[in-house]
Amino acid sequence: MTPTMQALVLDRYNGPLEWKTLTKPEPAPGQVRVRIAASGLNPLDTKIRAGQAAHAKHPLPLVLGIDMAGVVDAVGPGVSAFEIGDAVYGMTGGVGGIQGSLAEYAVVDADLLAIKPANLSMREAAALPLAFITAYLGIVDRARVQADQTVLVQGGAGGVGHVAAQLARALGATVFATASARDHAYLASLGAIPIDYRSQSVEQYVAACTQGAGFDVVVDTVGGASLDASFGAVKHFGHVVSALGWGTHALAPLSFREATYSGIFSLHPLLTGLHRAHYGDVLREATRLVEAGKIVPNLDPRRFDPQSVDLAYEAITTATARGKIVVDIA
């Protein structure tokens, strides 16, 4: 008899996520099978479900879920880094035709995984991979933030933003972060200096925070008008990084400052198969920082499971989430 598992399957865009029986997958060379405990939900997941993320290249029928945490229960040929019983986490699928984490099991590329931080629950660990990887690609790989620099995080209380603020602080930078007034106390608790972007213009907060010089590095996690504001907030010879560089933007403010820009496309290794081992390395650094108390994920306190997954998606699409949304699988 063929082993089976349950998974939430989307057969049409904007349609229902249905709990269906699928064949339980077996790990190929270089893969492990993970019994999934929790699936982290991201805004991109809602766009894929709505059919608004062609760049994710995830054909129907599909299983969503980019982030996961769980326990290794089978190891494919050639894998030596993990053993059955290891608690792991990673950004492992849900795009490019790769089965996502809204399922009881998934086979994943072992290069994409790291051992879960010992001081995090499965839920907390599942909230981190995409957010930490995106923040790390911008702050460390692209901008190479140093301890004596000033860093502005646009959208500092968001999923990527709150991790970016903590990562920059862990590197010793002085961190500023834009957010609505309701999130200022939370940002201050992370060691960031909050900026109310609604009551201050870019020129006003640049003057107030940097005496008009601008920020060494600006990390844009919002896109649109926030990316335009980033070009106006960066200092001379500074650097702007963005995970949402869509649309049309005037580069003159950036050019007048002789500043540079980097785009971040976190899906690239999943879509192409290239550079996946780097993501495992990045998550091992995340584990180190989390266990040192320097990165703490912020979770929405509500609990969701496969039967209430529509409410989880609604929390993101209606912008009512207060922290990362996680769906309990096991």
GROMACS .gro file of C-alpha atoms in nm:
model
  330
    1MET     CA    1   0.000   0.000   0.000
    2THR     CA    2   0.138   0.342  -0.099
    3PRO     CA    3   0.209   0.565   0.204
    4THR     CA    4   0.001   0.883   0.210
    5MET     CA    5  -0.009   1.220   0.383
    6GLN     CA    6  -0.243   1.517   0.413
    7ALA     CA    7  -0.177   1.857   0.257
    8LEU     CA    8  -0.362   2.180   0.185
    9VAL     CA    9  -0.401   2.195  -0.193
   10LEU     CA   10  -0.502   2.494  -0.407
   11ASP     CA   11  -0.663   2.388  -0.736
   12ARG     CA   12  -0.754   2.737  -0.863
   13TYR     CA   13  -0.630   3.085  -0.783
   14ASN     CA   14  -0.834   3.260  -0.514
   15GLY     CA   15  -0.997   2.924  -0.449
   16PRO     CA   16  -1.022   2.720  -0.129
   17LEU     CA   17  -0.729   2.544   0.034
   18GLU     CA   18  -0.852   2.188   0.064
   19TRP     CA   19  -0.710   1.926   0.302
   20LYS     CA   20  -0.639   1.639   0.062
   21THR     CA   21  -0.466   1.303   0.065
   22LEU     CA   22  -0.143   1.292  -0.138
   23THR     CA   23   0.131   1.036  -0.182
   24LYS     CA   24   0.390   1.066   0.093
   25PRO     CA   25   0.713   1.167  -0.083
   26GLU     CA   26   1.046   0.987  -0.058
   27PRO     CA   27   1.374   1.182  -0.037
   28ALA     CA   28   1.596   1.178  -0.345
   29PRO     CA   29   1.976   1.216  -0.328
   30GLY     CA   30   2.065   1.533  -0.138
   31GLN     CA   31   1.720   1.559   0.020
   32VAL     CA   32   1.563   1.488   0.356
   33ARG     CA   33   1.199   1.434   0.443
   34VAL     CA   34   1.066   1.655   0.719
   35ARG     CA   35   0.760   1.592   0.933
   36ILE     CA   36   0.633   1.948   0.942
   37ALA     CA   37   0.534   2.098   1.275
   38ALA     CA   38   0.468   2.458   1.168
   39SER     CA   39   0.442   2.661   0.849
   40GLY     CA   40   0.532   3.029   0.846
   41LEU     CA   41   0.302   3.247   0.637
   42ASN     CA   42   0.435   3.544   0.439
   43PRO     CA   43   0.265   3.815   0.229
   44LEU     CA   44   0.407   3.642  -0.079
   45ASP     CA   45   0.201   3.332   0.004
   46THR     CA   46  -0.118   3.537  -0.022
   47LYS     CA   47  -0.010   3.681  -0.358
   48ILE     CA   48   0.067   3.335  -0.496
   49ARG     CA   49  -0.273   3.211  -0.380
   50ALA     CA   50  -0.438   3.504  -0.557
   51GLY     CA   51  -0.248   3.439  -0.880
   52GLN     CA   52  -0.063   3.772  -0.848
   53ALA     CA   53   0.295   3.642  -0.821
   54ALA     CA   54   0.404   3.520  -1.163
   55HIS     CA   55   0.766   3.559  -1.053
   56ALA     CA   56   0.714   3.275  -0.802
   57LYS     CA   57   0.645   3.033  -1.091
   58HIS     CA   58   0.426   2.803  -0.881
   59PRO     CA   59   0.186   2.614  -1.112
   60LEU     CA   60  -0.154   2.475  -1.015
   61PRO     CA   61  -0.243   2.255  -0.837
   62LEU     CA   62  -0.008   2.371  -0.565
   63VAL     CA   63   0.080   2.341  -0.199
   64LEU     CA   64   0.171   2.676  -0.045
   65GLY     CA   65   0.411   2.752   0.237
   66ILE     CA   66   0.762   2.890   0.193
   67ASP     CA   67   0.886   2.865   0.553
   68MET     CA   68   0.880   2.560   0.777
   69ALA     CA   69   1.005   2.395   1.093
   70GLY     CA   70   0.985   2.029   1.177
   71VAL     CA   71   1.170   1.705   1.240
   72VAL     CA   72   1.374   1.501   0.991
   73ASP     CA   73   1.212   1.159   0.951
   74ALA     CA   74   1.399   1.022   0.645
   75VAL     CA   75   1.738   1.097   0.490
   76GLY     CA   76   1.819   1.059   0.122
   77PRO     CA   77   2.145   0.928  -0.026
   78GLY     CA   78   2.445   1.156   0.008
   79VAL     CA   79   2.317   1.358   0.305
   80SER     CA   80   2.550   1.363   0.604
   81ALA     CA   81   2.460   1.693   0.772
   82PHE     CA   82   2.128   1.572   0.917
   83GLU     CA   83   1.999   1.262   1.090
   84ILE     CA   84   1.654   1.125   1.162
   85GLY     CA   85   1.517   1.310   1.464
   86ASP     CA   86   1.693   1.642   1.398
   87ALA     CA   87   1.477   1.950   1.456
   88VAL     CA   88   1.529   2.174   1.154
   89TYR     CA   89   1.396   2.489   0.987
   90GLY     CA   90   1.428   2.654   0.651
   91MET     CA   91   1.288   2.838   0.351
   92THR     CA   92   1.229   2.528   0.148
   93GLY     CA   93   0.944   2.543  -0.106
   94GLY     CA   94   0.606   2.687  -0.195
   95VAL     CA   95   0.746   2.839  -0.517
   96GLY     CA   96   0.881   2.712  -0.847
   97GLY     CA   97   0.668   2.399  -0.841
   98ILE     CA   98   0.830   2.281  -0.517
   99GLN     CA   99   0.580   2.153  -0.262
  100GLY     CA  100   0.531   2.396   0.023
  101SER     CA  101   0.500   2.348   0.397
  102LEU     CA  102   0.121   2.344   0.439
  103ALA     CA  103   0.144   1.966   0.451
  104GLU     CA  104   0.224   1.692   0.699
  105TYR     CA  105   0.551   1.608   0.521
  106ALA     CA  106   0.782   1.759   0.260
  107VAL     CA  107   1.101   1.642   0.095
  108VAL     CA  108   1.345   1.931   0.083
  109ASP     CA  109   1.696   2.006  -0.034
  110ALA     CA  110   1.920   1.949   0.269
  111ASP     CA  111   2.131   2.250   0.165
  112LEU     CA  112   1.838   2.478   0.252
  113LEU     CA  113   1.807   2.359   0.612
  114ALA     CA  114   1.971   2.435   0.945
  115ILE     CA  115   1.928   2.296   1.295
  116LYS     CA  116   1.650   2.483   1.474
  117PRO     CA  117   1.759   2.723   1.750
  118ALA     CA  118   1.732   2.537   2.079
  119ASN     CA  119   1.559   2.830   2.250
  120LEU     CA  120   1.278   2.862   1.994
  121SER     CA  121   0.958   2.665   1.963
  122MET     CA  122   0.870   2.513   1.626
  123ARG     CA  123   0.624   2.798   1.574
  124GLU     CA  124   0.886   3.062   1.641
  125ALA     CA  125   1.141   2.891   1.418
  126ALA     CA  126   0.893   2.865   1.129
  127ALA     CA  127   0.847   3.243   1.142
  128LEU     CA  128   1.212   3.321   1.071
  129PRO     CA  129   1.364   3.178   0.750
  130LEU     CA  130   1.240   3.409   0.472
  131ALA     CA  131   1.257   3.716   0.696
  132PHE     CA  132   1.608   3.645   0.824
  133ILE     CA  133   1.745   3.540   0.486
  134THR     CA  134   1.607   3.853   0.317
  135ALA     CA  135   1.746   4.077   0.592
  136TYR     CA  136   2.085   3.905   0.582
  137LEU     CA  137   2.115   3.927   0.203
  138GLY     CA  138   2.059   4.302   0.225
  139ILE     CA  139   2.246   4.397   0.539
  140VAL     CA  140   2.542   4.159   0.529
  141ASP     CA  141   2.584   4.033   0.172
  142ARG     CA  142   2.498   4.354  -0.015
  143ALA     CA  143   2.547   4.652   0.217
  144ARG     CA  144   2.817   4.497   0.439
  145VAL     CA  145   2.697   4.698   0.739
  146GLN     CA  146   2.967   4.797   0.989
  147ALA     CA  147   2.950   4.880   1.358
  148ASP     CA  148   3.008   5.253   1.313
  149GLN     CA  149   2.730   5.304   1.060
  150THR     CA  150   2.375   5.436   1.074
  151VAL     CA  151   2.105   5.210   0.929
  152LEU     CA  152   1.747   5.309   0.848
  153VAL     CA  153   1.494   5.027   0.814
  154GLN     CA  154   1.182   5.125   0.623
  155GLY     CA  155   0.891   4.929   0.774
  156GLY     CA  156   1.081   4.832   1.086
  157ALA     CA  157   0.793   4.653   1.259
  158GLY     CA  158   0.710   4.427   0.965
  159GLY     CA  159   0.806   4.065   0.906
  160VAL     CA  160   1.139   4.140   0.742
  161GLY     CA  161   1.179   4.480   0.905
  162HIS     CA  162   1.183   4.368   1.268
  163VAL     CA  163   1.449   4.107   1.186
  164ALA     CA  164   1.653   4.358   0.983
  165ALA     CA  165   1.651   4.603   1.274
  166GLN     CA  166   1.775   4.335   1.514
  167LEU     CA  167   2.040   4.207   1.273
  168ALA     CA  168   2.180   4.555   1.215
  169ARG     CA  169   2.187   4.613   1.591
  170ALA     CA  170   2.366   4.280   1.639
  171LEU     CA  171   2.634   4.408   1.401
  172GLY     CA  172   2.678   4.715   1.619
  173ALA     CA  173   2.511   4.971   1.392
  174THR     CA  174   2.293   5.257   1.515
  175VAL     CA  175   1.949   5.165   1.387
  176PHE     CA  176   1.654   5.385   1.301
  177ALA     CA  177   1.322   5.245   1.180
  178THR     CA  178   1.007   5.391   1.028
  179ALA     CA  179   0.673   5.270   1.160
  180SER     CA  180   0.332   5.391   1.267
  181ALA     CA  181   0.313   5.532   1.619
  182ARG     CA  182   0.154   5.213   1.760
  183ASP     CA  183   0.478   5.021   1.693
  184HIS     CA  184   0.726   5.273   1.834
  185ALA     CA  185   0.749   5.114   2.179
  186TYR     CA  186   0.814   4.774   2.021
  187LEU     CA  187   1.090   4.913   1.798
  188ALA     CA  188   1.249   5.089   2.095
  189SER     CA  189   1.251   4.755   2.279
  190LEU     CA  190   1.462   4.616   1.992
  191GLY     CA  191   1.714   4.896   2.035
  192ALA     CA  192   1.600   5.090   1.728
  193ILE     CA  193   1.515   5.459   1.723
  194PRO     CA  194   1.159   5.487   1.585
  195ILE     CA  195   1.057   5.740   1.321
  196ASP     CA  196   0.694   5.833   1.254
  197TYR     CA  197   0.693   5.853   0.875
  198ARG     CA  198   0.336   5.983   0.877
  199SER     CA  199   0.410   6.297   1.076
  200GLN     CA  200   0.760   6.369   0.940
  201SER     CA  201   0.881   6.421   0.586
  202VAL     CA  202   1.197   6.250   0.466
  203GLU     CA  203   1.382   6.580   0.489
  204GLN     CA  204   1.261   6.632   0.846
  205TYR     CA  205   1.368   6.295   0.980
  206VAL     CA  206   1.699   6.305   0.794
  207ALA     CA  207   1.766   6.641   0.955
  208ALA     CA  208   1.654   6.527   1.301
  209CYS     CA  209   1.835   6.191   1.302
  210THR     CA  210   2.151   6.258   1.101
  211GLN     CA  211   2.191   6.638   1.109
  212GLY     CA  212   2.104   6.635   0.741
  213ALA     CA  213   2.382   6.397   0.636
  214GLY     CA  214   2.158   6.098   0.558
  215PHE     CA  215   2.189   5.733   0.663
  216ASP     CA  216   2.484   5.514   0.567
  217VAL     CA  217   2.253   5.228   0.471
  218VAL     CA  218   1.879   5.228   0.404
  219VAL     CA  219   1.696   4.894   0.405
  220ASP     CA  220   1.361   4.912   0.226
  221THR     CA  221   1.116   4.634   0.313
  222VAL     CA  222   0.804   4.808   0.181
  223GLY     CA  223   0.865   4.919  -0.178
  224GLY     CA  224   0.674   5.186  -0.368
  225ALA     CA  225   0.688   5.527  -0.202
  226SER     CA  226   0.915   5.389   0.071
  227LEU     CA  227   1.180   5.302  -0.187
  228ASP     CA  228   1.156   5.655  -0.328
  229ALA     CA  229   1.193   5.790   0.026
  230SER     CA  230   1.498   5.567   0.073
  231PHE     CA  231   1.671   5.730  -0.223
  232GLY     CA  232   1.614   6.065  -0.053
  233ALA     CA  233   1.729   5.946   0.291
  234VAL     CA  234   2.062   5.784   0.206
  235LYS     CA  235   2.385   5.974   0.264
  236HIS     CA  236   2.649   6.066   0.008
  237PHE     CA  237   2.819   5.744  -0.112
  238GLY     CA  238   2.567   5.545   0.096
  239HIS     CA  239   2.378   5.231  -0.005
  240VAL     CA  240   2.011   5.140  -0.045
  241VAL     CA  241   1.886   4.779  -0.050
  242SER     CA  242   1.530   4.675  -0.127
  243ALA     CA  243   1.339   4.349  -0.133
  244LEU     CA  244   1.054   4.515  -0.325
  245GLY     CA  245   1.209   4.709  -0.609
  246TRP     CA  246   0.905   4.686  -0.839
  247GLY     CA  247   0.756   4.968  -1.040
  248THR     CA  248   0.905   5.284  -1.183
  249HIS     CA  249   1.132   5.494  -0.965
  250ALA     CA  250   1.329   5.812  -1.026
  251LEU     CA  251   1.700   5.746  -0.970
  252ALA     CA  252   1.804   6.110  -0.969
  253PRO     CA  253   1.797   6.145  -0.586
  254LEU     CA  254   2.023   5.840  -0.560
  255SER     CA  255   2.254   5.965  -0.835
  256PHE     CA  256   2.286   6.313  -0.682
  257ARG     CA  257   2.415   6.143  -0.367
  258GLU     CA  258   2.650   5.916  -0.566
  259ALA     CA  259   2.489   5.634  -0.371
  260THR     CA  260   2.442   5.273  -0.479
  261TYR     CA  261   2.147   5.036  -0.489
  262SER     CA  262   2.104   4.660  -0.455
  263GLY     CA  263   1.795   4.455  -0.519
  264ILE     CA  264   1.723   4.138  -0.321
  265PHE     CA  265   1.541   3.842  -0.476
  266SER     CA  266   1.524   3.579  -0.206
  267LEU     CA  267   1.347   3.323  -0.425
  268HIS     CA  268   1.636   3.289  -0.671
  269PRO     CA  269   1.800   2.976  -0.521
  270LEU     CA  270   1.463   2.800  -0.492
  271LEU     CA  271   1.367   2.885  -0.850
  272THR     CA  272   1.704   2.807  -1.009
  273GLY     CA  273   1.870   2.555  -0.777
  274LEU     CA  274   2.176   2.782  -0.757
  275HIS     CA  275   2.352   2.892  -0.435
  276ARG     CA  276   2.119   2.697  -0.207
  277ALA     CA  277   2.398   2.602   0.032
  278HIS     CA  278   2.441   2.971   0.116
  279TYR     CA  279   2.089   2.977   0.259
  280GLY     CA  280   2.175   2.692   0.492
  281ASP     CA  281   2.483   2.887   0.601
  282VAL     CA  282   2.274   3.199   0.659
  283LEU     CA  283   2.028   3.007   0.876
  284ARG     CA  284   2.312   2.860   1.079
  285GLU     CA  285   2.414   3.220   1.151
  286ALA     CA  286   2.052   3.292   1.243
  287THR     CA  287   2.061   3.002   1.488
  288ARG     CA  288   2.379   3.141   1.645
  289LEU     CA  289   2.228   3.489   1.685
  290VAL     CA  290   1.896   3.359   1.815
  291GLU     CA  291   2.065   3.139   2.073
  292ALA     CA  292   2.275   3.441   2.177
  293GLY     CA  293   1.955   3.637   2.238
  294LYS     CA  294   2.018   3.888   1.960
  295ILE     CA  295   1.730   3.791   1.729
  296VAL     CA  296   1.379   3.733   1.865
  297PRO     CA  297   1.094   3.663   1.621
  298ASN     CA  298   0.769   3.851   1.675
  299LEU     CA  299   0.464   3.625   1.634
  300ASP     CA  300   0.099   3.714   1.610
  301PRO     CA  301  -0.051   3.556   1.926
  302ARG     CA  302  -0.338   3.387   1.742
  303ARG     CA  303  -0.316   3.013   1.669
  304PHE     CA  304  -0.412   2.872   1.331
  305ASP     CA  305  -0.428   2.515   1.200
  306PRO     CA  306  -0.521   2.358   0.864
  307GLN     CA  307  -0.890   2.397   0.942
  308SER     CA  308  -0.856   2.772   1.014
  309VAL     CA  309  -0.595   2.851   0.749
  310ASP     CA  310  -0.830   3.089   0.566
  311LEU     CA  311  -0.835   3.309   0.878
  312ALA     CA  312  -0.455   3.310   0.875
  313TYR     CA  313  -0.452   3.433   0.515
  314GLU     CA  314  -0.717   3.691   0.597
  315ALA     CA  315  -0.502   3.830   0.879
  316ILE     CA  316  -0.231   3.913   0.624
  317THR     CA  317  -0.452   4.038   0.341
  318THR     CA  318  -0.645   4.267   0.577
  319ALA     CA  319  -0.325   4.390   0.748
  320THR     CA  320  -0.457   4.292   1.093
  321ALA     CA  321  -0.159   4.069   1.182
  322ARG     CA  322   0.049   4.191   1.475
  323GLY     CA  323   0.359   3.987   1.410
  324LYS     CA  324   0.431   3.687   1.191
  325ILE     CA  325   0.147   3.446   1.116
  326VAL     CA  326   0.224   3.078   1.171
  327VAL     CA  327   0.003   2.776   1.094
  328ASP     CA  328   0.039   2.475   1.324
  329ILE     CA  329   0.057   2.152   1.120
  330ALA     CA  330   0.153   1.883   1.372
   0.00000   0.00000   0.00000
